[in-house]
mmCIF file of C-alpha atoms in Angstrom:
data_model
loop_
_atom_site.group_PDB
_atom_site.id
_atom_site.type_symbol
_atom_site.label_atom_id
_atom_site.label_comp_id
_atom_site.label_asym_id
_atom_site.label_seq_id
_atom_site.Cartn_x
_atom_site.Cartn_y
_atom_site.Cartn_z
ATOM 1 C CA MET A 1034 0.000 0.000 0.000
ATOM 2 C CA THR A 1035 1.159 3.530 -0.865
ATOM 3 C CA THR A 1036 0.235 6.072 1.791
ATOM 4 C CA GLY A 1037 -0.064 9.824 1.404
ATOM 5 C CA ASP A 1038 -1.622 12.669 3.342
ATOM 6 C CA LEU A 1039 -4.782 12.569 1.226
ATOM 7 C CA VAL A 1040 -5.341 8.983 0.089
ATOM 8 C CA ASN A 1041 -4.052 5.435 0.363
ATOM 9 C CA ILE A 1042 -3.463 3.494 -2.870
ATOM 10 C CA HIS A 1043 -3.420 -0.279 -3.026
ATOM 11 C CA PRO A 1044 -1.564 -2.074 -4.516
ATOM 12 C CA THR A 1045 1.772 -0.407 -5.167
ATOM 13 C CA GLU A 1046 2.197 -2.281 -8.487
ATOM 14 C CA LEU A 1047 -0.258 -2.888 -11.306
ATOM 15 C CA LYS A 1048 -0.018 -6.589 -12.060
ATOM 16 C CA PHE A 1049 -1.442 -7.707 -15.395
ATOM 17 C CA PRO A 1050 -1.849 -11.406 -16.321
ATOM 18 C CA PHE A 1051 0.008 -11.557 -19.641
ATOM 19 C CA GLU A 1052 -1.183 -13.700 -22.536
ATOM 20 C CA LEU A 1053 -0.513 -13.016 -26.204
ATOM 21 C CA LYS A 1054 -3.409 -11.622 -28.245
ATOM 22 C CA LYS A 1055 -5.681 -11.305 -25.200
ATOM 23 C CA GLN A 1056 -6.734 -8.353 -23.092
ATOM 24 C CA SER A 1057 -5.951 -8.402 -19.388
ATOM 25 C CA SER A 1058 -6.891 -6.238 -16.412
ATOM 26 C CA CYS A 1059 -5.951 -5.418 -12.847
ATOM 27 C CA SER A 1060 -7.458 -3.600 -9.858
ATOM 28 C CA MET A 1061 -6.484 -0.600 -7.757
ATOM 29 C CA GLN A 1062 -8.144 0.996 -4.719
ATOM 30 C CA LEU A 1063 -8.074 4.631 -3.600
ATOM 31 C CA THR A 1064 -9.151 5.455 -0.024
ATOM 32 C CA ASN A 1065 -9.817 9.012 1.171
ATOM 33 C CA LYS A 1066 -8.088 9.674 4.507
ATOM 34 C CA THR A 1067 -9.367 13.218 4.966
ATOM 35 C CA THR A 1068 -12.679 14.845 5.869
ATOM 36 C CA GLN A 1069 -12.814 16.607 2.497
ATOM 37 C CA CYS A 1070 -13.499 15.561 -1.072
ATOM 38 C CA VAL A 1071 -10.412 14.437 -2.991
ATOM 39 C CA ALA A 1072 -10.211 14.478 -6.770
ATOM 40 C CA PHE A 1073 -7.899 12.091 -8.587
ATOM 41 C CA LYS A 1074 -6.457 11.744 -12.057
ATOM 42 C CA VAL A 1075 -4.766 8.704 -13.581
ATOM 43 C CA LYS A 1076 -2.062 9.016 -16.250
ATOM 44 C CA THR A 1077 0.105 6.437 -18.032
ATOM 45 C CA THR A 1078 3.314 6.598 -20.021
ATOM 46 C CA ASN A 1079 1.692 4.486 -22.758
ATOM 47 C CA PRO A 1080 -1.901 5.727 -23.264
ATOM 48 C CA ARG A 1081 -2.409 3.748 -26.488
ATOM 49 C CA LYS A 1082 -1.700 0.492 -24.703
ATOM 50 C CA TYR A 1083 -3.988 0.952 -21.677
ATOM 51 C CA CYS A 1084 -7.618 1.909 -21.281
ATOM 52 C CA VAL A 1085 -8.535 3.745 -18.045
ATOM 53 C CA ARG A 1086 -12.214 4.587 -17.558
ATOM 54 C CA PRO A 1087 -12.677 7.045 -16.042
ATOM 55 C CA ASN A 1088 -9.232 8.526 -15.653
ATOM 56 C CA THR A 1089 -10.574 11.241 -13.327
ATOM 57 C CA GLY A 1090 -13.004 11.173 -10.386
ATOM 58 C CA VAL A 1091 -13.807 12.242 -6.842
ATOM 59 C CA VAL A 1092 -13.454 10.221 -3.655
ATOM 60 C CA LEU A 1093 -15.789 11.316 -0.849
ATOM 61 C CA PRO A 1094 -14.530 11.699 2.727
ATOM 62 C CA GLY A 1095 -14.088 8.308 4.341
ATOM 63 C CA ASP A 1096 -15.037 6.623 1.041
ATOM 64 C CA SER A 1097 -13.079 4.396 -1.311
ATOM 65 C CA CYS A 1098 -12.767 4.398 -5.069
ATOM 66 C CA ASN A 1099 -12.254 0.971 -6.545
ATOM 67 C CA VAL A 1100 -10.266 0.974 -9.741
ATOM 68 C CA THR A 1101 -11.135 -2.518 -10.969
ATOM 69 C CA GLY A 1102 -10.132 -4.141 -14.199
ATOM 70 C CA PHE A 1103 -13.099 -4.909 -16.473
ATOM 71 C CA SER A 1104 -13.578 -5.113 -20.216
ATOM 72 C CA PRO A 1105 -14.408 -1.655 -21.630
ATOM 73 C CA LEU A 1106 -18.153 -2.447 -21.818
ATOM 74 C CA VAL A 1107 -18.647 -4.173 -18.442
ATOM 75 C CA PHE A 1108 -19.666 -2.036 -15.433
ATOM 76 C CA VAL A 1109 -21.260 -3.085 -12.122
ATOM 77 C CA SER A 1110 -23.343 -0.448 -10.346
ATOM 78 C CA THR A 1111 -23.890 -0.337 -6.577
ATOM 79 C CA GLY A 1112 -25.803 2.064 -4.337
ATOM 80 C CA VAL A 1113 -29.403 3.076 -3.698
ATOM 81 C CA GLY A 1114 -31.269 5.841 -5.514
ATOM 82 C CA PHE A 1115 -30.731 7.405 -8.882
ATOM 83 C CA LYS A 1116 -28.333 10.163 -7.818
ATOM 84 C CA LYS A 1117 -26.305 7.854 -5.672
ATOM 85 C CA LEU A 1118 -26.330 5.268 -8.456
ATOM 86 C CA LEU A 1119 -25.078 7.844 -10.973
ATOM 87 C CA PHE A 1120 -22.344 9.039 -8.630
ATOM 88 C CA THR A 1121 -21.256 5.488 -7.861
ATOM 89 C CA PHE A 1122 -21.295 4.520 -11.534
ATOM 90 C CA LEU A 1123 -18.870 7.332 -12.411
ATOM 91 C CA ILE A 1124 -16.509 6.900 -9.464
ATOM 92 C CA LYS A 1125 -16.695 3.432 -7.929
ATOM 93 C CA ASN A 1126 -16.230 1.429 -11.108
ATOM 94 C CA VAL A 1127 -13.220 2.350 -13.212
ATOM 95 C CA SER A 1128 -11.808 0.061 -15.871
ATOM 96 C CA VAL A 1129 -8.024 -0.417 -16.204
ATOM 97 C CA THR A 1130 -7.447 -2.705 -19.196
ATOM 98 C CA MET A 1131 -4.299 -3.559 -21.126
ATOM 99 C CA GLN A 1132 -4.905 -4.075 -24.829
ATOM 100 C CA ALA A 1133 -4.002 -7.383 -26.483
ATOM 101 C CA GLN A 1134 -0.280 -7.653 -27.255
ATOM 102 C CA LYS A 1135 1.157 -9.303 -30.354
ATOM 103 C CA GLU A 1136 4.526 -10.198 -28.815
ATOM 104 C CA ALA A 1137 5.972 -10.711 -25.352
ATOM 105 C CA PRO A 1138 8.646 -8.323 -24.017
ATOM 106 C CA LEU A 1139 12.142 -9.536 -23.229
ATOM 107 C CA ASP A 1140 12.230 -11.406 -19.900
ATOM 108 C CA MET A 1141 8.615 -10.343 -19.311
ATOM 109 C CA GLN A 1142 9.835 -6.938 -18.107
ATOM 110 C CA CYS A 1143 7.661 -3.858 -18.668
ATOM 111 C CA LYS A 1144 8.815 -0.257 -18.455
ATOM 112 C CA ASP A 1145 5.322 1.270 -18.452
ATOM 113 C CA LYS A 1146 4.271 3.334 -15.439
ATOM 114 C CA PHE A 1147 1.120 4.931 -14.067
ATOM 115 C CA LEU A 1148 0.842 8.252 -12.266
ATOM 116 C CA VAL A 1149 -2.029 8.940 -9.871
ATOM 117 C CA GLN A 1150 -2.474 12.592 -8.838
ATOM 118 C CA THR A 1151 -4.759 13.687 -6.009
ATOM 119 C CA VAL A 1152 -5.909 17.112 -4.817
ATOM 120 C CA ILE A 1153 -8.469 18.415 -2.327
ATOM 121 C CA VAL A 1154 -11.578 19.939 -3.947
ATOM 122 C CA SER A 1155 -14.634 21.687 -2.593
ATOM 123 C CA ASP A 1156 -17.672 19.791 -1.358
ATOM 124 C CA GLY A 1157 -20.209 18.952 -4.015
ATOM 125 C CA THR A 1158 -17.571 18.474 -6.733
ATOM 126 C CA THR A 1159 -18.400 15.610 -9.067
ATOM 127 C CA SER A 1160 -16.315 13.748 -11.584
ATOM 128 C CA LYS A 1161 -17.677 15.991 -14.350
ATOM 129 C CA ASP A 1162 -16.232 19.022 -12.568
ATOM 130 C CA VAL A 1163 -12.701 17.608 -12.411
ATOM 131 C CA LEU A 1164 -10.434 19.511 -14.824
ATOM 132 C CA ALA A 1165 -6.794 19.192 -15.746
ATOM 133 C CA GLU A 1166 -6.107 22.664 -14.275
ATOM 134 C CA MET A 1167 -6.920 21.333 -10.796
ATOM 135 C CA PHE A 1168 -3.714 19.280 -10.821
ATOM 136 C CA THR A 1169 -1.444 22.184 -11.682
ATOM 137 C CA LYS A 1170 0.824 23.030 -8.788
ATOM 138 C CA GLU A 1171 0.109 26.501 -7.426
ATOM 139 C CA ALA A 1172 0.635 28.308 -4.166
ATOM 140 C CA GLY A 1173 -1.670 26.969 -1.475
ATOM 141 C CA ARG A 1174 -2.684 23.869 -3.483
ATOM 142 C CA VAL A 1175 -1.543 20.510 -2.171
ATOM 143 C CA ILE A 1176 -1.086 17.870 -4.882
ATOM 144 C CA GLU A 1177 0.126 14.357 -4.209
ATOM 145 C CA ASP A 1178 1.716 12.187 -6.904
ATOM 146 C CA PHE A 1179 1.881 8.394 -6.743
ATOM 147 C CA LYS A 1180 3.941 6.436 -9.276
ATOM 148 C CA LEU A 1181 2.953 2.811 -9.921
ATOM 149 C CA ARG A 1182 4.942 0.486 -12.139
ATOM 150 C CA VAL A 1183 3.497 -2.268 -14.348
ATOM 151 C CA VAL A 1184 4.342 -5.916 -13.704
ATOM 152 C CA TYR A 1185 3.481 -8.849 -15.983
ATOM 153 C CA ILE A 1186 2.554 -12.166 -14.398
ATOM 154 C CA PRO A 1187 2.055 -15.488 -16.271
ATOM 155 C CA ALA A 1188 -1.570 -16.037 -17.275
ATOM 156 C CA ASN A 1189 -1.152 -19.841 -16.918
ATOM 157 C CA PRO A 1190 1.010 -20.622 -13.854
ATOM 158 C CA PRO A 1191 2.732 -24.050 -13.714
ATOM 159 C CA SER A 1192 0.891 -26.866 -12.006
ATOM 160 C CA PRO A 1193 1.858 -27.556 -8.371
ATOM 161 C CA VAL A 1194 4.165 -30.396 -7.384
ATOM 162 C CA PRO A 1195 2.133 -33.565 -6.648
ATOM 163 C CA GLU A 1196 1.736 -34.450 -3.006
ATOM 164 C CA GLY A 1197 4.102 -37.048 -1.603
ATOM 165 C CA SER A 1198 6.930 -36.099 -3.980
ATOM 166 C CA GLU A 1199 9.970 -34.021 -3.189
ATOM 167 C CA GLU A 1200 11.299 -31.227 -5.342
ATOM 168 C CA GLY A 1201 13.520 -32.620 -8.057
ATOM 169 C CA ASN A 1202 12.315 -36.195 -7.511
ATOM 170 C CA SER A 1203 9.562 -37.998 -9.350
ATOM 171 C CA PRO A 1204 6.681 -39.615 -7.393
ATOM 172 C CA ARG A 1205 7.293 -43.160 -6.172
ATOM 173 C CA PRO A 1206 5.628 -45.794 -8.348
ATOM 174 C CA SER A 1207 3.008 -48.041 -6.790
ATOM 175 C CA LEU A 1208 3.331 -51.837 -6.398
ATOM 176 C CA ASN A 1209 0.867 -52.380 -9.241
ATOM 177 C CA ASP A 1210 3.002 -50.238 -11.551
ATOM 178 C CA ILE A 1211 6.150 -52.170 -10.610
ATOM 179 C CA ALA A 1212 4.435 -55.535 -11.170
ATOM 180 C CA SER A 1213 3.052 -54.408 -14.517
ATOM 181 C CA GLN A 1214 6.458 -53.161 -15.672
ATOM 182 C CA SER A 1215 8.160 -56.411 -14.558
ATOM 183 C CA THR A 1216 5.604 -58.558 -16.412
ATOM 184 C CA SER A 1217 6.005 -56.511 -19.563
ATOM 185 C CA LEU A 1218 9.809 -56.743 -19.358
ATOM 186 C CA PHE A 1219 9.672 -60.539 -18.854
ATOM 187 C CA ASP A 1220 7.384 -60.931 -21.867
ATOM 188 C CA ASP A 1221 9.730 -58.858 -24.020
ATOM 189 C CA VAL A 1222 12.763 -60.892 -22.950
ATOM 190 C CA SER A 1223 10.973 -64.211 -23.542
ATOM 191 C CA ARG A 1224 9.807 -63.114 -26.969
ATOM 192 C CA THR A 1225 13.311 -61.996 -27.919
ATOM 193 C CA PHE A 1226 14.812 -65.276 -26.677
ATOM 194 C CA GLU A 1227 12.325 -67.364 -28.669
ATOM 195 C CA GLU A 1228 12.967 -65.350 -31.819
ATOM 196 C CA THR A 1229 16.728 -65.753 -31.311
ATOM 197 C CA ASN A 1230 16.393 -69.538 -30.866
ATOM 198 C CA GLU A 1231 14.299 -69.835 -34.028
ATOM 199 C CA LYS A 1232 16.801 -67.863 -36.060
ATOM 200 C CA SER A 1233 19.697 -69.869 -34.561
ATOM 201 C CA SER A 1234 18.030 -73.201 -35.440
ATOM 202 C CA GLU A 1235 17.446 -72.069 -39.013
ATOM 203 C CA ALA A 1236 21.089 -70.953 -39.307
ATOM 204 C CA TRP A 1237 22.468 -74.252 -37.981
ATOM 205 C CA SER A 1238 20.201 -76.237 -40.281
ATOM 206 C CA MET A 1239 21.431 -74.274 -43.303
ATOM 207 C CA ILE A 1240 25.083 -74.674 -42.245
ATOM 208 C CA SER A 1241 24.649 -78.466 -41.790
ATOM 209 C CA LYS A 1242 23.027 -78.817 -45.205
ATOM 210 C CA LEU A 1243 25.768 -76.843 -46.922
ATOM 211 C CA THR A 1244 28.448 -78.885 -45.125
ATOM 212 C CA GLU A 1245 26.929 -82.156 -46.324
ATOM 213 C CA GLU A 1246 26.707 -80.887 -49.889
ATOM 214 C CA LYS A 1247 30.323 -79.734 -49.762
ATOM 215 C CA THR A 1248 31.538 -83.106 -48.420
ATOM 216 C CA SER A 1249 29.633 -84.939 -51.135
ATOM 217 C CA ALA A 1250 31.088 -82.674 -53.796
ATOM 218 C CA ILE A 1251 34.627 -83.251 -52.525
ATOM 219 C CA GLN A 1252 34.143 -87.014 -52.580
ATOM 220 C CA GLN A 1253 32.792 -86.935 -56.138
ATOM 221 C CA SER A 1254 35.666 -84.686 -57.165
ATOM 222 C CA GLN A 1255 38.184 -87.145 -55.761
ATOM 223 C CA LEU A 1256 36.539 -90.032 -57.649
ATOM 224 C CA LEU A 1257 36.591 -88.043 -60.872
ATOM 225 C CA ARG A 1258 40.281 -87.210 -60.355
ATOM 226 C CA GLN A 1259 41.091 -90.887 -59.814
ATOM 227 C CA GLU A 1260 39.269 -91.821 -63.013
ATOM 228 C CA LEU A 1261 41.037 -89.018 -64.839
ATOM 229 C CA GLU A 1262 44.410 -90.218 -63.622
ATOM 230 C CA LEU A 1263 43.550 -93.735 -64.741
ATOM 231 C CA LEU A 1264 42.576 -92.488 -68.177
ATOM 232 C CA ARG A 1265 45.796 -90.512 -68.448
ATOM 233 C CA ARG A 1266 47.818 -93.603 -67.653
ATOM 234 C CA GLU A 1267 45.936 -95.614 -70.247
ATOM 235 C CA SER A 1268 46.358 -92.913 -72.839
ATOM 236 C CA SER A 1269 50.088 -92.683 -72.167
ATOM 237 C CA THR A 1270 50.478 -96.279 -73.298
ATOM 238 C CA LYS A 1271 48.963 -95.500 -76.657
ATOM 239 C CA GLN A 1272 51.088 -94.342 -79.596
ATOM 240 C CA SER A 1273 48.654 -91.761 -80.680
ATOM 241 C CA GLY A 1274 49.846 -88.170 -80.066
ATOM 242 C CA GLY A 1275 46.357 -86.753 -79.303
ATOM 243 C CA HIS A 1276 43.773 -87.409 -76.649
ATOM 244 C CA SER A 1277 40.810 -89.572 -77.279
ATOM 245 C CA LEU A 1278 37.350 -87.986 -77.640
ATOM 246 C CA ALA A 1279 36.106 -89.752 -74.528
ATOM 247 C CA LEU A 1280 38.946 -88.310 -72.455
ATOM 248 C CA MET A 1281 38.217 -84.795 -73.661
ATOM 249 C CA LEU A 1282 34.526 -85.118 -72.881
ATOM 250 C CA LEU A 1283 35.306 -86.493 -69.449
ATOM 251 C CA VAL A 1284 37.680 -83.634 -68.657
ATOM 252 C CA GLY A 1285 35.104 -81.062 -69.774
ATOM 253 C CA LEU A 1286 32.371 -82.623 -67.714
ATOM 254 C CA LEU A 1287 34.654 -82.781 -64.712
ATOM 255 C CA GLY A 1288 35.514 -79.063 -64.982
ATOM 256 C CA CYS A 1289 31.824 -78.075 -65.278
ATOM 257 C CA PHE A 1290 30.850 -80.231 -62.329
ATOM 258 C CA ILE A 1291 33.626 -78.901 -60.105
ATOM 259 C CA GLY A 1292 32.751 -75.293 -61.012
ATOM 260 C CA TYR A 1293 29.056 -75.868 -60.255
ATOM 261 C CA ILE A 1294 29.831 -77.471 -56.879
ATOM 262 C CA PHE A 1295 32.135 -74.665 -55.712
ATOM 263 C CA ASN A 1296 29.729 -71.976 -56.878
ATOM 264 C CA ARG A 1297 26.994 -73.427 -54.662
ATOM 265 C CA THR A 1298 29.245 -73.599 -51.619
#
């Protein structure tokens, strides 16, 4: 609370919930501490950004003026009787609204400020009678100035820490959660083991088959070499300088068979 000789102002900072592309509002209360009528005037360093309605008014002795944030078209009237209702409508309900912003300031810091000026006026003065000349400092006129800075607060504060958990630590899991996680892990391990066994069996079966085929091919190759050696010996006993047709065919078939066997392995 800011205290002066004429009025008290609460709060000392204008706190606006900040959210992009949305209007926001705050509230401020002026209380007359004297036995005389006090006129007030509200100024801001950024008039295009803020809407203050009304920016001037009168606070009766021992009365309060609530400066409450509403949308520009929302007003709540209190009081009894037409005159009192009219007076309350002009003074008691004042709208302080920040226009929608397209971008957030750096570090959510705002340099805007408000200035509230107060001065004693004669009895019977209404808000319509308040003029700018009343707040000009002259001899014998007491004027009080109150400077209020603007503070942005998050429109959506973070959710509170769950009960039973310490700061920086996650909540302890329940027994049901632990059992469920263990069952799921066991199923995953079993499934992986079964898949590995199936793949291993298939691999060993293929290796065994290839080994048998290779052994058979080697045996047949040895037999063919023995027959070829026998044919060579028989041909060496002949006087003819060339090889017989049968020997040539046998050698060709042997080469094709050996190449086919080693290509498969």
